[in-house]
C-alpha atoms as a printed R data frame, in Angstrom:
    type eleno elety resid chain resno       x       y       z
1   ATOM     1    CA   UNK     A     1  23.240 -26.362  -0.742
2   ATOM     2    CA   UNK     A     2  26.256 -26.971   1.168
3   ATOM     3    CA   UNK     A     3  29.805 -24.892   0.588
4   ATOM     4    CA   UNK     A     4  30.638 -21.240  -0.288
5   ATOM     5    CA   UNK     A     5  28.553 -20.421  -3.207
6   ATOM     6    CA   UNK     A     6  30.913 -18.537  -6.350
7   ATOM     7    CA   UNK     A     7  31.764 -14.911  -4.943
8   ATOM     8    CA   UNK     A     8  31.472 -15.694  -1.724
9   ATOM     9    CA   UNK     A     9  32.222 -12.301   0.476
10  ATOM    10    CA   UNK     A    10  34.550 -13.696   2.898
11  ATOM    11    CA   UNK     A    11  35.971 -16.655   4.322
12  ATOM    12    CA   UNK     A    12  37.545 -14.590   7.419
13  ATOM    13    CA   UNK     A    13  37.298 -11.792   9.162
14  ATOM    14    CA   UNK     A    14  37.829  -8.288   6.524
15  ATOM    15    CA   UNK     A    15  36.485  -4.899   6.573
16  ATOM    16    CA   UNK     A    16  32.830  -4.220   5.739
17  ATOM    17    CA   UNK     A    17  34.212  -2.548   2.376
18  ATOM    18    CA   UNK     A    18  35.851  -5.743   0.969
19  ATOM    19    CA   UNK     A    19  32.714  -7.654   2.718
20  ATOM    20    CA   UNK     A    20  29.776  -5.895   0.632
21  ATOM    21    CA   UNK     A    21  32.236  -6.075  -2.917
22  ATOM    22    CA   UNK     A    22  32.254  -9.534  -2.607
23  ATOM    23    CA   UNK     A    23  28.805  -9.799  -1.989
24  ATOM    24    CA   UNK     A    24  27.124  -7.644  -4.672
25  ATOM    25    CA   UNK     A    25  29.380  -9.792  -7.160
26  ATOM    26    CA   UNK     A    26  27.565 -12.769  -6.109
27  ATOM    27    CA   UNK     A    27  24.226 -11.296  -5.523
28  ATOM    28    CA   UNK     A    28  24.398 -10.335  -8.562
29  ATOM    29    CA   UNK     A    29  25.358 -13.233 -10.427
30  ATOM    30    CA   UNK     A    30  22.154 -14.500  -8.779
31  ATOM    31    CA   UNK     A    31  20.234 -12.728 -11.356
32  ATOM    32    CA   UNK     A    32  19.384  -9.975  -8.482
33  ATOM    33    CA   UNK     A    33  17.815  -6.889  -9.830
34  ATOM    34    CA   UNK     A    34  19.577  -4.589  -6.529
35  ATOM    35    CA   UNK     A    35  23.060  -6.126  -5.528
36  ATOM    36    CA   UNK     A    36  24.428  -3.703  -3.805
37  ATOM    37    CA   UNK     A    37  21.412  -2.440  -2.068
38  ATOM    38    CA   UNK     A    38  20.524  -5.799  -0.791
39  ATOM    39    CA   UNK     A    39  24.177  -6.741  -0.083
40  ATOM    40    CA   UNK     A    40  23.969  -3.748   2.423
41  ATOM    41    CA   UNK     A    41  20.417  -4.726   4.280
42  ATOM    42    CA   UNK     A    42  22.009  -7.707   4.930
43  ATOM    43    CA   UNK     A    43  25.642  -6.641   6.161
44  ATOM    44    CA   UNK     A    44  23.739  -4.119   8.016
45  ATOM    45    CA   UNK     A    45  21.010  -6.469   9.350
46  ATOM    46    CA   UNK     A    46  24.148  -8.986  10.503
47  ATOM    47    CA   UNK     A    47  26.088  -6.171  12.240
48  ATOM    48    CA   UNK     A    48  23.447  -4.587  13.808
49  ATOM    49    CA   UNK     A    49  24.211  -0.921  12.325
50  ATOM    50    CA   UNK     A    50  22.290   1.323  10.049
51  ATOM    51    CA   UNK     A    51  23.413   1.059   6.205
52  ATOM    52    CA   UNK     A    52  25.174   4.629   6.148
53  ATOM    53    CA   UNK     A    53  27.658   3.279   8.606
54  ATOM    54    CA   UNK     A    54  28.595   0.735   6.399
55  ATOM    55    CA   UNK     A    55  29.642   3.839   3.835
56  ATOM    56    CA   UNK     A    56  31.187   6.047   6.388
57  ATOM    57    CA   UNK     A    57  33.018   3.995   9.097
58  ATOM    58    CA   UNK     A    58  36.103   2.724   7.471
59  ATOM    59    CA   UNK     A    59  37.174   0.706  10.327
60  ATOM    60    CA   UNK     A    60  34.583  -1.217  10.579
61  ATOM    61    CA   UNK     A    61  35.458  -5.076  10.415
62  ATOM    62    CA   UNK     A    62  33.245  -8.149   9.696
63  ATOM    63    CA   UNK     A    63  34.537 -10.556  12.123
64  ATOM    64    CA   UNK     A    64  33.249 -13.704  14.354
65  ATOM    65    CA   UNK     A    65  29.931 -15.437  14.248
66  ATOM    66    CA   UNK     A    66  28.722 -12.004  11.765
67  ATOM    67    CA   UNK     A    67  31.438 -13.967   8.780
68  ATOM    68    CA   UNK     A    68  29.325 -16.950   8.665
69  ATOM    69    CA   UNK     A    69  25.743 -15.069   8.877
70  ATOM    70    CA   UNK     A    70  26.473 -12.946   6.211
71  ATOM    71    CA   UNK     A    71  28.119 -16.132   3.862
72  ATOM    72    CA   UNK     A    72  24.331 -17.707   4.709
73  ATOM    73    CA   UNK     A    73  22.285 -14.725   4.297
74  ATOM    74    CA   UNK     A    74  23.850 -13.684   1.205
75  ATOM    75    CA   UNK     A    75  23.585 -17.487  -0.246
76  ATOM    76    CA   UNK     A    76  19.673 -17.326   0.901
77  ATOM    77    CA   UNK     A    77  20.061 -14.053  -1.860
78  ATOM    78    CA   UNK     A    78  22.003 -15.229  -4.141
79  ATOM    79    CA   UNK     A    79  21.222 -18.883  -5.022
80  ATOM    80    CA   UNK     A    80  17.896 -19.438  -3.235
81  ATOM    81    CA   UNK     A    81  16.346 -15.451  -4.226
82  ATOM    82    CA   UNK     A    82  15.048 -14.945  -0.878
83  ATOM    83    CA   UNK     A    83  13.457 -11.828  -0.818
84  ATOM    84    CA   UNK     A    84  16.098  -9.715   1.513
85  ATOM    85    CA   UNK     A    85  12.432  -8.548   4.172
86  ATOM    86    CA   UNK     A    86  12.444 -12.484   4.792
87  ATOM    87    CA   UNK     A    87  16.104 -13.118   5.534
88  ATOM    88    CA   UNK     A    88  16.410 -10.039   8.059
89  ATOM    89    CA   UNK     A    89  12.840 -10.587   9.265
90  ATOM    90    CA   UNK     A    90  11.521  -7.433   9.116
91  ATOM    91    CA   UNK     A    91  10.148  -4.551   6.413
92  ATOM    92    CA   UNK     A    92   9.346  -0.354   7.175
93  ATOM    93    CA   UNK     A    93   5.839   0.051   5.828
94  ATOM    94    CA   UNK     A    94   4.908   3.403   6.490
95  ATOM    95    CA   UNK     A    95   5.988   4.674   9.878
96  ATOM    96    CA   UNK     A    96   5.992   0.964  11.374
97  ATOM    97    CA   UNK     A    97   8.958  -1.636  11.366
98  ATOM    98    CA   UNK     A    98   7.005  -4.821  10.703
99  ATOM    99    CA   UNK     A    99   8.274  -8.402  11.790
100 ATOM   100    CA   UNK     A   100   7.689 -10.297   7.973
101 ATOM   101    CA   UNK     A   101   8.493 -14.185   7.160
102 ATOM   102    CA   UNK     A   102   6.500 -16.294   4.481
103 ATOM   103    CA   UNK     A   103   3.256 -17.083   6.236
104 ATOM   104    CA   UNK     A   104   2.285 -13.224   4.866
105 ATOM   105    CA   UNK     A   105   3.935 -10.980   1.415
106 ATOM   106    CA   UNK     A   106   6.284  -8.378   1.747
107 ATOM   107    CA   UNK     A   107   4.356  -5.172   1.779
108 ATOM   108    CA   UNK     A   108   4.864  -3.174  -1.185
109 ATOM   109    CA   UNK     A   109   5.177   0.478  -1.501
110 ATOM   110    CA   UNK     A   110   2.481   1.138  -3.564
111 ATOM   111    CA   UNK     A   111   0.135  -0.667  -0.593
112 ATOM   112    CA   UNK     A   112   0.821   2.369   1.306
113 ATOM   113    CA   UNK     A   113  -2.032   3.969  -0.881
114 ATOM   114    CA   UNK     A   114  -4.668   2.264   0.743
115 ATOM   115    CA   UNK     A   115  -3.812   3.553   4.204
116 ATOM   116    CA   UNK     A   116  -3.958   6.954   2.611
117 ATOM   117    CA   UNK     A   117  -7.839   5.941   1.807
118 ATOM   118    CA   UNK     A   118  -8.194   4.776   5.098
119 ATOM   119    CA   UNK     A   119  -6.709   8.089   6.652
120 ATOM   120    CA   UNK     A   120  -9.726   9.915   4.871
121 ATOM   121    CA   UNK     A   121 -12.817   8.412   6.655
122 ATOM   122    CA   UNK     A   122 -14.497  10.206   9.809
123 ATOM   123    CA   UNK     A   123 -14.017  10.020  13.357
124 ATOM   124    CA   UNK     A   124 -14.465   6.680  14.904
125 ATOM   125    CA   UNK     A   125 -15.385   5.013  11.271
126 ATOM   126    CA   UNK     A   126 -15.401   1.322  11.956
127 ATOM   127    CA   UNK     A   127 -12.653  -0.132   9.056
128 ATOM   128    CA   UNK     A   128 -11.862  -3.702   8.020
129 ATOM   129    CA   UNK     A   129  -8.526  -4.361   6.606
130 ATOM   130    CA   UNK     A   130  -9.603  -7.779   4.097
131 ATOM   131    CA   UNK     A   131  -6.920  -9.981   3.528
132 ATOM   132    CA   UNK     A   132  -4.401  -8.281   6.314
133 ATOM   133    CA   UNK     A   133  -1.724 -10.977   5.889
134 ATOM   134    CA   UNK     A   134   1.561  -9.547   8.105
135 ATOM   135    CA   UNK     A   135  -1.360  -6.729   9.409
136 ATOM   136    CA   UNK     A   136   0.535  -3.881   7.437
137 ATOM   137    CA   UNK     A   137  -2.441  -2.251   6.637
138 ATOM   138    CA   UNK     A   138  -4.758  -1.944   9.398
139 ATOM   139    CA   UNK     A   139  -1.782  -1.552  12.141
140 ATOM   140    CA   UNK     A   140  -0.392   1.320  10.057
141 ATOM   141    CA   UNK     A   141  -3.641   2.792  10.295
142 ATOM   142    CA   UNK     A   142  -4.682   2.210  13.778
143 ATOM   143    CA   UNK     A   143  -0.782   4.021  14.402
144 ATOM   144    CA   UNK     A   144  -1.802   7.102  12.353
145 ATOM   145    CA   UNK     A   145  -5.593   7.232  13.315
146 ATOM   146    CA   UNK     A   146  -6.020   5.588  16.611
147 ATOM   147    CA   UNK     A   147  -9.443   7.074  16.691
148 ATOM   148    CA   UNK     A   148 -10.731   4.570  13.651
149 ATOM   149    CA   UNK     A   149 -12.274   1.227  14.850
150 ATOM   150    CA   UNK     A   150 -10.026  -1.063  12.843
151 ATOM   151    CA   UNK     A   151  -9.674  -4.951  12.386
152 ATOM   152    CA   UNK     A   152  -7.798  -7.045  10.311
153 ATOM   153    CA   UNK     A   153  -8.906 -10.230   8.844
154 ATOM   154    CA   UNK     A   154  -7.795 -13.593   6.575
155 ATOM   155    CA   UNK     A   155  -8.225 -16.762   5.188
156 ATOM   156    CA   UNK     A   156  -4.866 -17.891   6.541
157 ATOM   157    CA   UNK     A   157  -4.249 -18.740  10.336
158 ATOM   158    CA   UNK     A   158  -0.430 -18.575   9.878
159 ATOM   159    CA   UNK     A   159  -0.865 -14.935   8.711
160 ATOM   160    CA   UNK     A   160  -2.829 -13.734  11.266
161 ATOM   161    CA   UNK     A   161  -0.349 -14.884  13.850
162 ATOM   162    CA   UNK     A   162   2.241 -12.716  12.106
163 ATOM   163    CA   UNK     A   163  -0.241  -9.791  12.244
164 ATOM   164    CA   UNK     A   164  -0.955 -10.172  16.025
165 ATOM   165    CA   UNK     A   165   2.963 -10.689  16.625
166 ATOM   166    CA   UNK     A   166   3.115  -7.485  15.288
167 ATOM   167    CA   UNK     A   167   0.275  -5.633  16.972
168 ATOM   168    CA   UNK     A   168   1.731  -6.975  20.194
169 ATOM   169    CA   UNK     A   169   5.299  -5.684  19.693
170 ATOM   170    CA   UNK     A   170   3.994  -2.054  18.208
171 ATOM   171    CA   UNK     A   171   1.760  -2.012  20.794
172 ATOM   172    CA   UNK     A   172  -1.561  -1.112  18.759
173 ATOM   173    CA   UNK     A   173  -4.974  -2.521  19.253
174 ATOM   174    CA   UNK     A   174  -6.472  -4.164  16.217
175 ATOM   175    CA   UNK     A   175  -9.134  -6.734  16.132
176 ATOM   176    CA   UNK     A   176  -8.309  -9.682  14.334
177 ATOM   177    CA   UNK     A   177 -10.631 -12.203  12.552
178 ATOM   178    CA   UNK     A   178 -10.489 -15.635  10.571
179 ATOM   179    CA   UNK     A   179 -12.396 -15.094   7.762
180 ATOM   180    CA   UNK     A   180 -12.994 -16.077   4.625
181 ATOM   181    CA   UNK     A   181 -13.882 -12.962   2.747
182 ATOM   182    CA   UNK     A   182 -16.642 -10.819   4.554
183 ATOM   183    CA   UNK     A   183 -18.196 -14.194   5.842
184 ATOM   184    CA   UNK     A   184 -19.168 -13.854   9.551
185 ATOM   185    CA   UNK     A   185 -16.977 -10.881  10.146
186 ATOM   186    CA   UNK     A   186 -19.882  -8.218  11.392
187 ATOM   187    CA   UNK     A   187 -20.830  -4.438  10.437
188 ATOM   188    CA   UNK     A   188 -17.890  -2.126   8.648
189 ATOM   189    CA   UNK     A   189 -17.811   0.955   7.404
190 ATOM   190    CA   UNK     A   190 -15.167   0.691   4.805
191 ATOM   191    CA   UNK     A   191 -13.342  -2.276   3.368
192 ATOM   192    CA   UNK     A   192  -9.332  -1.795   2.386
193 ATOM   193    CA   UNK     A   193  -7.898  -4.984   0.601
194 ATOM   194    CA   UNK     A   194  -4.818  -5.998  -1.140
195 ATOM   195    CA   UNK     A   195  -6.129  -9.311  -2.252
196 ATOM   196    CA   UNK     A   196  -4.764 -12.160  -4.531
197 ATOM   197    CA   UNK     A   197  -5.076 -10.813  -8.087
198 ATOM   198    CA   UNK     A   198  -2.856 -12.858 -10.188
199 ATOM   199    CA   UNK     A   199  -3.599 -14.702 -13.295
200 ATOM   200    CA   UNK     A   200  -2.902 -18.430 -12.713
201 ATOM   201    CA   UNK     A   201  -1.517 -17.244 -16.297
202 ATOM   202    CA   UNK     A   202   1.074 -15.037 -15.338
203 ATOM   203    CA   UNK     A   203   2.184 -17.808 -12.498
204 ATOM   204    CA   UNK     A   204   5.715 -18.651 -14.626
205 ATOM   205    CA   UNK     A   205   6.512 -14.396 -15.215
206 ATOM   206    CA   UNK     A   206   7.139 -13.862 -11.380
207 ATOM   207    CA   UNK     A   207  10.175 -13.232  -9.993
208 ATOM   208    CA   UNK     A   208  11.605 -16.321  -8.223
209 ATOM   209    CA   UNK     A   209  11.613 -14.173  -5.110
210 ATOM   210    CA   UNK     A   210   7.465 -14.494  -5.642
211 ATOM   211    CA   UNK     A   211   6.901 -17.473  -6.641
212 ATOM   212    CA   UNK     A   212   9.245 -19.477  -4.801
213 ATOM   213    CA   UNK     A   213   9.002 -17.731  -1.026
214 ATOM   214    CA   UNK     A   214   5.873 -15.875  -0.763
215 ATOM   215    CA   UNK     A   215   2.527 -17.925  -0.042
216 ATOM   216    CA   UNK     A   216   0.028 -18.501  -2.953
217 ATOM   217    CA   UNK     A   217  -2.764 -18.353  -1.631
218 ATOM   218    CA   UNK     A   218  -1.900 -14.580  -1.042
219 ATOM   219    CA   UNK     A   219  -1.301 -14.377  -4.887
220 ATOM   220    CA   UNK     A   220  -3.270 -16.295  -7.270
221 ATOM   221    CA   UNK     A   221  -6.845 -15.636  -8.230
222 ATOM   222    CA   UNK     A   222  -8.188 -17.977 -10.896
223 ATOM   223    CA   UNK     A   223  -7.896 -17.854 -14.618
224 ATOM   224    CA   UNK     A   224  -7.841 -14.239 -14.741
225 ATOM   225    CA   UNK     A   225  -6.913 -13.074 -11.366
226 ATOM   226    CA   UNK     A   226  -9.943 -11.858 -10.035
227 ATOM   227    CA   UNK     A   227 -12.024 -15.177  -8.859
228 ATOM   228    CA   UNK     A   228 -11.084 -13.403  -5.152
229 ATOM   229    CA   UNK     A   229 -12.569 -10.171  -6.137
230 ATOM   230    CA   UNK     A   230 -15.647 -11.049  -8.149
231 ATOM   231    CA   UNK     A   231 -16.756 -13.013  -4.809
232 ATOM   232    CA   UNK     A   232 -16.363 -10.106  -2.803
233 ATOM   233    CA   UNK     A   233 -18.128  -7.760  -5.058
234 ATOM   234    CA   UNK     A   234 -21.163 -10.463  -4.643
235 ATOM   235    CA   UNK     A   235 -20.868 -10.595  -0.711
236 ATOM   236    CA   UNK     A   236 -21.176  -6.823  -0.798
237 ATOM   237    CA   UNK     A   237 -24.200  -6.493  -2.662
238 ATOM   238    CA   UNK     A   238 -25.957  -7.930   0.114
239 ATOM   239    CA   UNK     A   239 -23.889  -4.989   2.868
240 ATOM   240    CA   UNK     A   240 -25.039  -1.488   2.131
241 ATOM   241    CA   UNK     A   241 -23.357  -0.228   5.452
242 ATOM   242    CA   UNK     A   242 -19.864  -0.584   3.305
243 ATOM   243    CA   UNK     A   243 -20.140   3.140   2.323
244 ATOM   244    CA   UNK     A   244 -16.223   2.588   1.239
245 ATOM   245    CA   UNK     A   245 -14.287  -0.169  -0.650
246 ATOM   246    CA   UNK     A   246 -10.701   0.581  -2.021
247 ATOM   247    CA   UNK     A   247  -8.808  -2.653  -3.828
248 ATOM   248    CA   UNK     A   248  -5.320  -2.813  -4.745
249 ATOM   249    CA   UNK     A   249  -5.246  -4.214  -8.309
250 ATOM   250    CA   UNK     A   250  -2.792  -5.733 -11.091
251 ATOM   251    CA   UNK     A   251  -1.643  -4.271 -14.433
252 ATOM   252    CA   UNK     A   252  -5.533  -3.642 -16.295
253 ATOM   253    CA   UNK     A   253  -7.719  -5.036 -13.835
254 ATOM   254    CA   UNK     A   254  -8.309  -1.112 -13.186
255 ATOM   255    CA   UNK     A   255 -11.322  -1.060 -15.225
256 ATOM   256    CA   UNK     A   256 -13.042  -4.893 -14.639
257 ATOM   257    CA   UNK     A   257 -12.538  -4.030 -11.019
258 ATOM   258    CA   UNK     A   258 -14.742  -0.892 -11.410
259 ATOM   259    CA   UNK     A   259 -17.393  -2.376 -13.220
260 ATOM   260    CA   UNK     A   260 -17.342  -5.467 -10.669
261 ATOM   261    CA   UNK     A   261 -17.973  -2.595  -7.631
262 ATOM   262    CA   UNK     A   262 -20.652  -0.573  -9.508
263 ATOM   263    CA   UNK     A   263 -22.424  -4.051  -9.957
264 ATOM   264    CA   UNK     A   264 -22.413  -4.507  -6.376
265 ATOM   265    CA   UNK     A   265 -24.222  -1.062  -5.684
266 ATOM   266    CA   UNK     A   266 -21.414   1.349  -5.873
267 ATOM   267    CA   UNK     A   267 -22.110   4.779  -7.400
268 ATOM   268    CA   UNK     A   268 -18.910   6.997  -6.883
269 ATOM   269    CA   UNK     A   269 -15.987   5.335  -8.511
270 ATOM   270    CA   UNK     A   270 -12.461   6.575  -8.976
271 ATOM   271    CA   UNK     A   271  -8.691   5.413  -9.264
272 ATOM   272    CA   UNK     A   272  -5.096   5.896  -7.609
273 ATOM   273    CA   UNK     A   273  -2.289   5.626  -9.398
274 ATOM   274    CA   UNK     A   274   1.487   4.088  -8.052
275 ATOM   275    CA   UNK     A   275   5.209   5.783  -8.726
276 ATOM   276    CA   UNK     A   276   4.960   3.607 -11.828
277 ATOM   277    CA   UNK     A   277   1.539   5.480 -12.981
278 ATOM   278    CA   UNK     A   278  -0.120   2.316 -13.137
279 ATOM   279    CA   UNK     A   279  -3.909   2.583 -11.908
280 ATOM   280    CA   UNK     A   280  -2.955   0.637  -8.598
281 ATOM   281    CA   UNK     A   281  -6.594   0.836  -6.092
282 ATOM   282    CA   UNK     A   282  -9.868   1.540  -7.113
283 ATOM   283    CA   UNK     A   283 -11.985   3.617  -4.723
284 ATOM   284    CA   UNK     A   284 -15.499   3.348  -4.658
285 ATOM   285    CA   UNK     A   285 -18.463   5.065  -2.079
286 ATOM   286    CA   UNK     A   286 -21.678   3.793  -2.051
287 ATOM   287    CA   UNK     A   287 -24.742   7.238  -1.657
288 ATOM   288    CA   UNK     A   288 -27.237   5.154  -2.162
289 ATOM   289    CA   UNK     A   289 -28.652   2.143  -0.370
């Protein structure tokens, strides 16, 4: 789309104030859910301050090459519903900034809860993070327990690139794998996943930001969004050194899910919930071989 889309925040150089009005009013109109707090990642991202400076510094001025990167990033927001971790690059999961761009999701919050699993498991357990996409998962846990042997695998070339961009910048040593599934990948521990669990189904409910930006094959799981996890559950049937699974889930899957896993040979099953109460991973140990 060429042109200043309707709202546009500025056309010349103004203060930071008048900058993020102007673009919450057209974030907004965009059918965004947070104007104002995406309006400042971006003005922040394009200035190269933090977000409270934006509040505080009353001098500050958008001027220069930062007027016509914030007009673009805000129309990526606005009219194309970018999700705002694409346009600026990067997302804080946990205590890591990750570098983030549409070969891999966003990482959510409530993903977060599957490093807490991981953080559980004994010295020098050997962990595979299934399905690693940007590597949010295993890096955050090699960061926090460096003593854990941890690797990070997926389906997707393009996403594992991402990962090991990231494991090079943060500096953390994670073994990464093309897989498909648990396929070739060797001995583990525990598994950690946040695989695709959405109902081809619920394809037309997701936010544009979803369906339009992120990759699919990241999302979607058959008819009723677990095609990716049923297959797993069969793979580790057959594995009886996975003494730990945890599996971030969808809205009722909860309960399937658990029934899948105690198929496949686990006896200790149990659930953590998100900020929205919603029965978000299922944890299950295997005691018996």
């Amino acid at each position: 789309m060429s042109g200043p889309v309707t709202g546009s925040p500025l056309d010349s150089a103004t203060s930071a104030r008048d900058a993020l009005d102007g673009a919450v009013t057209a974030i907004a109109a965009g059918g965004c859910e947070t104007p104002k707090l995406d309006a400042e990642l971006l003005l922040a991202h394009v200035l190269g301050v933090g977000r409270e400076r934006l509040l505080t510094d009353g001098e500050l001025v958008v001027a220069g090459p930062a007027v016509r990167a914030f007009q673009d990033a805000v129309r990526r927001r606005a009219v194309g519903r970018e999700p705002v971790a694409y346009i600026v690059g990067l997302r804080h999961f946990r205590r890591l900034e990750l570098a983030v761009d549409s070969r891999a999701l966003v990482p959510r919050p409530e993903t977060e809860l599957l490093v807490e699993v991981g953080l559980g498991l004994g010295v020098g357990a050997r962990v595979l993070d299934l399905g690693t996409g940007c590597g949010a998962v295993a890096l955050a846990l090699k960061d926090e327990r460096p003593d854990l042997h941890v690797s990070g695998s997926d389906i997707s070339e393009p996403a594992l690139e991402l990962a090991e961009l990231n494991a090079r910048s943060l500096e953390l040593e994670v073994h990464w794998l093309h897989a498909d599934l648990l396929t070739d990948v060797g001995e583990f521990d525990a598994i950690l996943s946040n695989p695709p669990y959405v109902a081809e189904s619920e394809r037309s409910a997701l936010a544009p930001e979803i369906l339009r930006h992120e990759p699919p094959g990241a999302l979607f799981a058959g008819p009723d969004g677990l095609s990716v996890i049923r297959a797993l559950c069969e793979q580790l049937a057959d594995l009886p050194d996975v003494r730990l699974l945890a599996l971030e889930v969808g809205a009722g899957q909860a309960a399937p899910v658990a029934e899948l896993i105690r198929v496949a040979g686990f006896d200790a099953i149990r659930f953590e919930r998100d900020l929205a109460r919603m029965q978000r991973v299922v944890i299950a140990e295997r005691h018996t071989s």
